[in-house]
């Protein structure tokens, strides 16, 4: 049975969390309150709409639907200005190496992200050609920790869910992978991502032998 590999985007392939943070902080400041880096942790893996709801809660602000829609657009316009300047130097360490390793072995690769900006970001950093399928915020109806995003990815790759491996930096993402019955690999803080099947601080810690063991593994 063939295996498939699914990568989250923000925090796994590129560190766009810092740009999301700057754009949300600008909006918060305009609305008259502070937004801290710690609070930004809550935004990882969370949809844009849900992020704005949490932000407005933090600022104790009640918005009309029109204001809400306007702020969603405003945040994204600011975020896209950062994305515009991105290039392949912003790919996180050894991500390209792992993608190439899998590509050389003809392993199908998918993106599983909550972001509606996934495609332009992959284009900017020149990684689009590695992906056989891109499942992003435009194609899912249920957000992580719901397994939908990863199940669609497995389906697109033509691989059974329990033969898929997921790389994630968000707790909700690890929970989604586990709910999909996939092998979950936490990238980042081991304490925070303790529900993952395996943990690594980043891809530089992952040996070829480990990747090989994942490829050989038949089922979770
Ligand atoms: C990822 C990020 C979140 C972000 C979400 C939506 O999951 O970790 O912080 O809110 O994508 O991103 P978007 O690009 O659609 O605003
Ligand atoms: Mg992420």
PDB file of C-alpha atoms and ligand atoms in Angstrom:
ATOM      1  CA  UNK A   1       0.000   0.000   0.000  1.00  0.00           C
ATOM      2  CA  UNK A   2       1.347   3.423  -0.858  1.00  0.00           C
ATOM      3  CA  UNK A   3       1.933   6.154   1.692  1.00  0.00           C
ATOM      4  CA  UNK A   4       1.222   9.878   1.402  1.00  0.00           C
ATOM      5  CA  UNK A   5       2.768  12.847   3.172  1.00  0.00           C
ATOM      6  CA  UNK A   6       0.746  15.915   4.165  1.00  0.00           C
ATOM      7  CA  UNK A   7       2.333  19.190   5.245  1.00  0.00           C
ATOM      8  CA  UNK A   8       0.732  22.060   7.119  1.00  0.00           C
ATOM      9  CA  UNK A   9       1.970  25.423   5.757  1.00  0.00           C
ATOM     10  CA  UNK A  10       2.221  28.196   8.355  1.00  0.00           C
ATOM     11  CA  UNK A  11       4.808  27.224  10.974  1.00  0.00           C
ATOM     12  CA  UNK A  12       5.863  24.032   9.212  1.00  0.00           C
ATOM     13  CA  UNK A  13       7.048  25.122   5.753  1.00  0.00           C
ATOM     14  CA  UNK A  14       7.395  28.870   6.367  1.00  0.00           C
ATOM     15  CA  UNK A  15       7.263  31.083   9.440  1.00  0.00           C
ATOM     16  CA  UNK A  16       4.351  33.249   8.346  1.00  0.00           C
ATOM     17  CA  UNK A  17       3.053  33.455  11.934  1.00  0.00           C
ATOM     18  CA  UNK A  18       5.177  36.600  12.336  1.00  0.00           C
ATOM     19  CA  UNK A  19       3.400  38.292   9.413  1.00  0.00           C
ATOM     20  CA  UNK A  20      -0.035  37.233  10.635  1.00  0.00           C
ATOM     21  CA  UNK A  21       0.974  38.718  13.998  1.00  0.00           C
ATOM     22  CA  UNK A  22       2.083  42.064  12.550  1.00  0.00           C
ATOM     23  CA  UNK A  23      -1.125  42.400  10.535  1.00  0.00           C
ATOM     24  CA  UNK A  24      -3.400  41.498  13.476  1.00  0.00           C
ATOM     25  CA  UNK A  25      -1.440  43.796  15.803  1.00  0.00           C
ATOM     26  CA  UNK A  26      -1.842  46.717  13.393  1.00  0.00           C
ATOM     27  CA  UNK A  27      -5.593  46.193  13.349  1.00  0.00           C
ATOM     28  CA  UNK A  28      -5.734  45.875  17.156  1.00  0.00           C
ATOM     29  CA  UNK A  29      -3.730  49.076  17.572  1.00  0.00           C
ATOM     30  CA  UNK A  30      -6.028  50.919  15.174  1.00  0.00           C
ATOM     31  CA  UNK A  31      -8.958  49.732  17.254  1.00  0.00           C
ATOM     32  CA  UNK A  32      -7.188  51.027  20.362  1.00  0.00           C
ATOM     33  CA  UNK A  33      -5.761  47.987  22.126  1.00  0.00           C
ATOM     34  CA  UNK A  34      -2.604  45.872  22.369  1.00  0.00           C
ATOM     35  CA  UNK A  35      -2.133  42.419  20.881  1.00  0.00           C
ATOM     36  CA  UNK A  36       0.814  40.405  22.212  1.00  0.00           C
ATOM     37  CA  UNK A  37       2.975  37.638  20.768  1.00  0.00           C
ATOM     38  CA  UNK A  38       1.613  35.278  23.440  1.00  0.00           C
ATOM     39  CA  UNK A  39      -1.951  36.008  22.360  1.00  0.00           C
ATOM     40  CA  UNK A  40      -0.866  35.315  18.776  1.00  0.00           C
ATOM     41  CA  UNK A  41      -0.159  31.684  19.814  1.00  0.00           C
ATOM     42  CA  UNK A  42      -3.934  31.178  20.022  1.00  0.00           C
ATOM     43  CA  UNK A  43      -4.198  32.089  16.346  1.00  0.00           C
ATOM     44  CA  UNK A  44      -2.053  29.238  15.013  1.00  0.00           C
ATOM     45  CA  UNK A  45      -4.012  26.854  12.820  1.00  0.00           C
ATOM     46  CA  UNK A  46      -7.159  28.937  13.357  1.00  0.00           C
ATOM     47  CA  UNK A  47      -9.192  30.355  10.440  1.00  0.00           C
ATOM     48  CA  UNK A  48      -9.043  34.071   9.630  1.00  0.00           C
ATOM     49  CA  UNK A  49     -12.663  34.565  10.678  1.00  0.00           C
ATOM     50  CA  UNK A  50     -12.160  32.828  14.012  1.00  0.00           C
ATOM     51  CA  UNK A  51      -8.966  34.842  14.592  1.00  0.00           C
ATOM     52  CA  UNK A  52     -10.877  38.111  14.176  1.00  0.00           C
ATOM     53  CA  UNK A  53     -13.573  36.905  16.565  1.00  0.00           C
ATOM     54  CA  UNK A  54     -10.890  36.135  19.181  1.00  0.00           C
ATOM     55  CA  UNK A  55      -9.137  39.475  18.511  1.00  0.00           C
ATOM     56  CA  UNK A  56     -12.353  41.429  19.020  1.00  0.00           C
ATOM     57  CA  UNK A  57     -12.973  39.478  22.247  1.00  0.00           C
ATOM     58  CA  UNK A  58      -9.524  40.476  23.470  1.00  0.00           C
ATOM     59  CA  UNK A  59     -10.275  44.122  22.681  1.00  0.00           C
ATOM     60  CA  UNK A  60     -13.805  43.876  24.085  1.00  0.00           C
ATOM     61  CA  UNK A  61     -15.208  45.142  20.819  1.00  0.00           C
ATOM     62  CA  UNK A  62     -18.621  44.375  19.382  1.00  0.00           C
ATOM     63  CA  UNK A  63     -18.639  44.712  15.610  1.00  0.00           C
ATOM     64  CA  UNK A  64     -21.432  45.088  13.090  1.00  0.00           C
ATOM     65  CA  UNK A  65     -21.321  42.601  10.220  1.00  0.00           C
ATOM     66  CA  UNK A  66     -20.063  45.381   7.911  1.00  0.00           C
ATOM     67  CA  UNK A  67     -17.231  46.317  10.262  1.00  0.00           C
ATOM     68  CA  UNK A  68     -16.324  42.662  10.724  1.00  0.00           C
ATOM     69  CA  UNK A  69     -16.115  42.080   6.967  1.00  0.00           C
ATOM     70  CA  UNK A  70     -14.121  45.275   6.467  1.00  0.00           C
ATOM     71  CA  UNK A  71     -11.565  44.321   9.150  1.00  0.00           C
ATOM     72  CA  UNK A  72     -11.174  40.827   7.689  1.00  0.00           C
ATOM     73  CA  UNK A  73     -10.256  42.403   4.346  1.00  0.00           C
ATOM     74  CA  UNK A  74      -8.017  45.034   5.935  1.00  0.00           C
ATOM     75  CA  UNK A  75      -6.001  42.439   7.866  1.00  0.00           C
ATOM     76  CA  UNK A  76      -5.562  40.315   4.766  1.00  0.00           C
ATOM     77  CA  UNK A  77      -4.447  43.262   2.616  1.00  0.00           C
ATOM     78  CA  UNK A  78      -1.735  44.032   5.190  1.00  0.00           C
ATOM     79  CA  UNK A  79      -0.760  40.351   5.420  1.00  0.00           C
ATOM     80  CA  UNK A  80      -0.510  40.059   1.628  1.00  0.00           C
ATOM     81  CA  UNK A  81       1.907  43.009   1.548  1.00  0.00           C
ATOM     82  CA  UNK A  82       4.309  40.914   3.672  1.00  0.00           C
ATOM     83  CA  UNK A  83       3.734  37.799   1.537  1.00  0.00           C
ATOM     84  CA  UNK A  84       4.521  39.812  -1.570  1.00  0.00           C
ATOM     85  CA  UNK A  85       8.104  40.268  -0.330  1.00  0.00           C
ATOM     86  CA  UNK A  86       8.697  36.593   0.499  1.00  0.00           C
ATOM     87  CA  UNK A  87      11.196  34.398  -1.337  1.00  0.00           C
ATOM     88  CA  UNK A  88      12.738  30.951  -0.968  1.00  0.00           C
ATOM     89  CA  UNK A  89      15.119  32.184   1.750  1.00  0.00           C
ATOM     90  CA  UNK A  90      12.119  32.015   4.099  1.00  0.00           C
ATOM     91  CA  UNK A  91      11.607  28.267   3.736  1.00  0.00           C
ATOM     92  CA  UNK A  92      12.228  26.756   7.193  1.00  0.00           C
ATOM     93  CA  UNK A  93      15.443  24.701   7.630  1.00  0.00           C
ATOM     94  CA  UNK A  94      15.600  21.382   5.759  1.00  0.00           C
ATOM     95  CA  UNK A  95      11.985  21.553   4.545  1.00  0.00           C
ATOM     96  CA  UNK A  96      13.120  21.619   0.914  1.00  0.00           C
ATOM     97  CA  UNK A  97      15.482  18.732   1.622  1.00  0.00           C
ATOM     98  CA  UNK A  98      12.684  16.548   3.026  1.00  0.00           C
ATOM     99  CA  UNK A  99      10.363  17.463   0.131  1.00  0.00           C
ATOM    100  CA  UNK A 100      13.093  16.549  -2.356  1.00  0.00           C
ATOM    101  CA  UNK A 101      13.794  13.281  -0.534  1.00  0.00           C
ATOM    102  CA  UNK A 102      10.124  12.282  -0.839  1.00  0.00           C
ATOM    103  CA  UNK A 103       9.909  13.501  -4.438  1.00  0.00           C
ATOM    104  CA  UNK A 104      12.925  11.364  -5.404  1.00  0.00           C
ATOM    105  CA  UNK A 105      11.033   8.354  -4.122  1.00  0.00           C
ATOM    106  CA  UNK A 106       7.819   9.303  -5.941  1.00  0.00           C
ATOM    107  CA  UNK A 107       5.899   9.673  -2.693  1.00  0.00           C
ATOM    108  CA  UNK A 108       2.703  11.712  -3.176  1.00  0.00           C
ATOM    109  CA  UNK A 109       2.757  15.022  -1.267  1.00  0.00           C
ATOM    110  CA  UNK A 110      -0.150  17.270  -0.247  1.00  0.00           C
ATOM    111  CA  UNK A 111      -0.598  20.556   1.551  1.00  0.00           C
ATOM    112  CA  UNK A 112      -3.231  20.652   4.307  1.00  0.00           C
ATOM    113  CA  UNK A 113      -3.655  24.227   5.514  1.00  0.00           C
ATOM    114  CA  UNK A 114      -6.368  26.493   6.949  1.00  0.00           C
ATOM    115  CA  UNK A 115      -4.959  29.420   4.958  1.00  0.00           C
ATOM    116  CA  UNK A 116      -6.722  30.910   1.959  1.00  0.00           C
ATOM    117  CA  UNK A 117      -3.345  32.305   0.883  1.00  0.00           C
ATOM    118  CA  UNK A 118      -1.562  28.945   0.666  1.00  0.00           C
ATOM    119  CA  UNK A 119      -1.101  28.872  -3.099  1.00  0.00           C
ATOM    120  CA  UNK A 120       0.470  32.349  -3.502  1.00  0.00           C
ATOM    121  CA  UNK A 121       2.797  31.634  -0.562  1.00  0.00           C
ATOM    122  CA  UNK A 122       4.008  28.333  -2.079  1.00  0.00           C
ATOM    123  CA  UNK A 123       4.505  30.172  -5.369  1.00  0.00           C
ATOM    124  CA  UNK A 124       6.518  32.929  -3.698  1.00  0.00           C
ATOM    125  CA  UNK A 125       8.906  30.469  -2.040  1.00  0.00           C
ATOM    126  CA  UNK A 126       9.110  28.278  -5.169  1.00  0.00           C
ATOM    127  CA  UNK A 127       7.728  25.105  -3.597  1.00  0.00           C
ATOM    128  CA  UNK A 128       4.521  24.746  -5.621  1.00  0.00           C
ATOM    129  CA  UNK A 129       5.957  22.029  -7.951  1.00  0.00           C
ATOM    130  CA  UNK A 130       6.439  19.625  -5.029  1.00  0.00           C
ATOM    131  CA  UNK A 131       2.737  19.382  -4.234  1.00  0.00           C
ATOM    132  CA  UNK A 132       0.450  16.875  -5.925  1.00  0.00           C
ATOM    133  CA  UNK A 133      -2.547  18.347  -4.111  1.00  0.00           C
ATOM    134  CA  UNK A 134      -3.248  21.572  -2.253  1.00  0.00           C
ATOM    135  CA  UNK A 135      -6.089  21.523   0.249  1.00  0.00           C
ATOM    136  CA  UNK A 136      -6.458  24.950   1.832  1.00  0.00           C
ATOM    137  CA  UNK A 137      -8.900  27.333   3.495  1.00  0.00           C
ATOM    138  CA  UNK A 138     -10.773  27.649   0.219  1.00  0.00           C
ATOM    139  CA  UNK A 139     -11.612  23.956   0.007  1.00  0.00           C
ATOM    140  CA  UNK A 140     -12.652  23.009   3.541  1.00  0.00           C
ATOM    141  CA  UNK A 141     -15.846  23.668   5.459  1.00  0.00           C
ATOM    142  CA  UNK A 142     -14.774  22.360   8.872  1.00  0.00           C
ATOM    143  CA  UNK A 143     -11.682  23.755  10.584  1.00  0.00           C
ATOM    144  CA  UNK A 144      -8.962  21.753  12.365  1.00  0.00           C
ATOM    145  CA  UNK A 145      -9.267  19.864  14.791  1.00  0.00           C
ATOM    146  CA  UNK A 146     -11.856  18.429  12.402  1.00  0.00           C
ATOM    147  CA  UNK A 147     -10.002  15.935  10.170  1.00  0.00           C
ATOM    148  CA  UNK A 148     -11.717  17.155   6.956  1.00  0.00           C
ATOM    149  CA  UNK A 149      -8.697  18.991   5.496  1.00  0.00           C
ATOM    150  CA  UNK A 150      -6.425  15.938   5.839  1.00  0.00           C
ATOM    151  CA  UNK A 151      -9.059  13.434   4.684  1.00  0.00           C
ATOM    152  CA  UNK A 152      -9.613  15.443   1.483  1.00  0.00           C
ATOM    153  CA  UNK A 153      -5.840  15.555   0.982  1.00  0.00           C
ATOM    154  CA  UNK A 154      -5.545  11.750   1.376  1.00  0.00           C
ATOM    155  CA  UNK A 155      -8.410  11.281  -1.040  1.00  0.00           C
ATOM    156  CA  UNK A 156      -6.801  13.605  -3.608  1.00  0.00           C
ATOM    157  CA  UNK A 157      -3.532  11.680  -3.315  1.00  0.00           C
ATOM    158  CA  UNK A 158      -5.354   8.373  -3.687  1.00  0.00           C
ATOM    159  CA  UNK A 159      -3.882   7.131  -0.421  1.00  0.00           C
ATOM    160  CA  UNK A 160      -5.741   5.516   2.505  1.00  0.00           C
ATOM    161  CA  UNK A 161      -6.046   7.844   5.498  1.00  0.00           C
ATOM    162  CA  UNK A 162      -4.204   5.460   7.804  1.00  0.00           C
ATOM    163  CA  UNK A 163      -1.289   5.364   5.347  1.00  0.00           C
ATOM    164  CA  UNK A 164      -0.753   9.133   5.600  1.00  0.00           C
ATOM    165  CA  UNK A 165       1.792  11.084   7.617  1.00  0.00           C
ATOM    166  CA  UNK A 166       1.035  14.658   8.754  1.00  0.00           C
ATOM    167  CA  UNK A 167       3.505  17.378   9.776  1.00  0.00           C
ATOM    168  CA  UNK A 168       1.890  20.021  12.004  1.00  0.00           C
ATOM    169  CA  UNK A 169       2.887  22.855  14.350  1.00  0.00           C
ATOM    170  CA  UNK A 170      -0.555  23.532  15.860  1.00  0.00           C
ATOM    171  CA  UNK A 171      -2.309  21.529  18.575  1.00  0.00           C
ATOM    172  CA  UNK A 172      -5.553  21.625  16.557  1.00  0.00           C
ATOM    173  CA  UNK A 173      -3.624  20.242  13.574  1.00  0.00           C
ATOM    174  CA  UNK A 174      -2.200  17.316  15.550  1.00  0.00           C
ATOM    175  CA  UNK A 175      -5.698  16.573  16.836  1.00  0.00           C
ATOM    176  CA  UNK A 176      -7.050  16.693  13.267  1.00  0.00           C
ATOM    177  CA  UNK A 177      -4.367  14.246  12.077  1.00  0.00           C
ATOM    178  CA  UNK A 178      -5.081  11.898  14.977  1.00  0.00           C
ATOM    179  CA  UNK A 179      -8.827  12.102  14.291  1.00  0.00           C
ATOM    180  CA  UNK A 180      -8.093  11.165  10.662  1.00  0.00           C
ATOM    181  CA  UNK A 181      -6.168   8.116  11.966  1.00  0.00           C
ATOM    182  CA  UNK A 182      -2.951   9.402  10.357  1.00  0.00           C
ATOM    183  CA  UNK A 183       0.574   9.384  11.773  1.00  0.00           C
ATOM    184  CA  UNK A 184       0.944  12.799  13.442  1.00  0.00           C
ATOM    185  CA  UNK A 185       4.321  14.501  13.650  1.00  0.00           C
ATOM    186  CA  UNK A 186       4.638  17.617  15.788  1.00  0.00           C
ATOM    187  CA  UNK A 187       7.054  20.255  14.502  1.00  0.00           C
ATOM    188  CA  UNK A 188       7.910  22.659  17.317  1.00  0.00           C
ATOM    189  CA  UNK A 189       7.415  22.648  21.074  1.00  0.00           C
ATOM    190  CA  UNK A 190       7.219  19.043  22.322  1.00  0.00           C
ATOM    191  CA  UNK A 191       5.333  20.046  25.473  1.00  0.00           C
ATOM    192  CA  UNK A 192       2.645  21.903  23.566  1.00  0.00           C
ATOM    193  CA  UNK A 193       2.398  19.198  20.856  1.00  0.00           C
ATOM    194  CA  UNK A 194       2.443  16.236  23.255  1.00  0.00           C
ATOM    195  CA  UNK A 195      -0.541  14.574  21.538  1.00  0.00           C
ATOM    196  CA  UNK A 196       1.604  13.887  18.443  1.00  0.00           C
ATOM    197  CA  UNK A 197       2.883  10.383  17.622  1.00  0.00           C
ATOM    198  CA  UNK A 198       6.396  11.829  17.118  1.00  0.00           C
ATOM    199  CA  UNK A 199       7.978  15.179  17.925  1.00  0.00           C
ATOM    200  CA  UNK A 200      10.764  17.236  16.377  1.00  0.00           C
ATOM    201  CA  UNK A 201      11.838  20.819  16.981  1.00  0.00           C
ATOM    202  CA  UNK A 202      12.342  21.212  13.244  1.00  0.00           C
ATOM    203  CA  UNK A 203      13.190  19.207  10.121  1.00  0.00           C
ATOM    204  CA  UNK A 204      16.947  19.404  10.734  1.00  0.00           C
ATOM    205  CA  UNK A 205      16.425  16.839  13.521  1.00  0.00           C
ATOM    206  CA  UNK A 206      14.748  14.325  11.217  1.00  0.00           C
ATOM    207  CA  UNK A 207      17.046  11.636   9.844  1.00  0.00           C
ATOM    208  CA  UNK A 208      16.667   9.884   6.499  1.00  0.00           C
ATOM    209  CA  UNK A 209      16.301   6.663   8.475  1.00  0.00           C
ATOM    210  CA  UNK A 210      13.283   8.071  10.270  1.00  0.00           C
ATOM    211  CA  UNK A 211      11.705   9.213   6.979  1.00  0.00           C
ATOM    212  CA  UNK A 212      12.428   5.795   5.552  1.00  0.00           C
ATOM    213  CA  UNK A 213      10.692   4.102   8.486  1.00  0.00           C
ATOM    214  CA  UNK A 214       7.600   6.260   7.832  1.00  0.00           C
ATOM    215  CA  UNK A 215       7.614   5.350   4.148  1.00  0.00           C
ATOM    216  CA  UNK A 216       7.908   1.639   4.919  1.00  0.00           C
ATOM    217  CA  UNK A 217       5.204   1.710   7.578  1.00  0.00           C
ATOM    218  CA  UNK A 218       2.043   0.215   6.118  1.00  0.00           C
ATOM    219  CA  UNK A 219      -0.594   1.463   8.524  1.00  0.00           C
ATOM    220  CA  UNK A 220      -0.822   3.614  11.594  1.00  0.00           C
TER     221      UNK A 220
HETATM  222  C1  LIG B   1      -3.041  29.128   9.239  1.00  0.00           C
HETATM  223  C2  LIG B   1      -2.392  29.991  10.298  1.00  0.00           C
HETATM  224  C3  LIG B   1      -3.425  30.837  11.013  1.00  0.00           C
HETATM  225  C4  LIG B   1      -4.246  31.612  10.007  1.00  0.00           C
HETATM  226  C5  LIG B   1      -4.936  30.663   9.049  1.00  0.00           C
HETATM  227  C6  LIG B   1      -5.748  31.384   7.981  1.00  0.00           C
HETATM  228  O1  LIG B   1      -3.724  28.091   9.858  1.00  0.00           O
HETATM  229  O2  LIG B   1      -1.701  29.197  11.242  1.00  0.00           O
HETATM  230  O3  LIG B   1      -2.775  31.701  11.909  1.00  0.00           O
HETATM  231  O4  LIG B   1      -5.197  32.418  10.664  1.00  0.00           O
HETATM  232  O5  LIG B   1      -3.941  29.866   8.406  1.00  0.00           O
HETATM  233  O6  LIG B   1      -4.870  32.075   7.134  1.00  0.00           O
HETATM  234  P1  LIG B   1      -5.309  33.079   5.988  1.00  0.00           P
HETATM  235  O7  LIG B   1      -4.068  33.220   5.162  1.00  0.00           O
HETATM  236  O8  LIG B   1      -6.433  32.460   5.229  1.00  0.00           O
HETATM  237  O9  LIG B   1      -5.726  34.347   6.652  1.00  0.00           O
HETATM  238 MG1  LIG B   2       0.511  25.753  11.184  1.00  0.00          MG
END
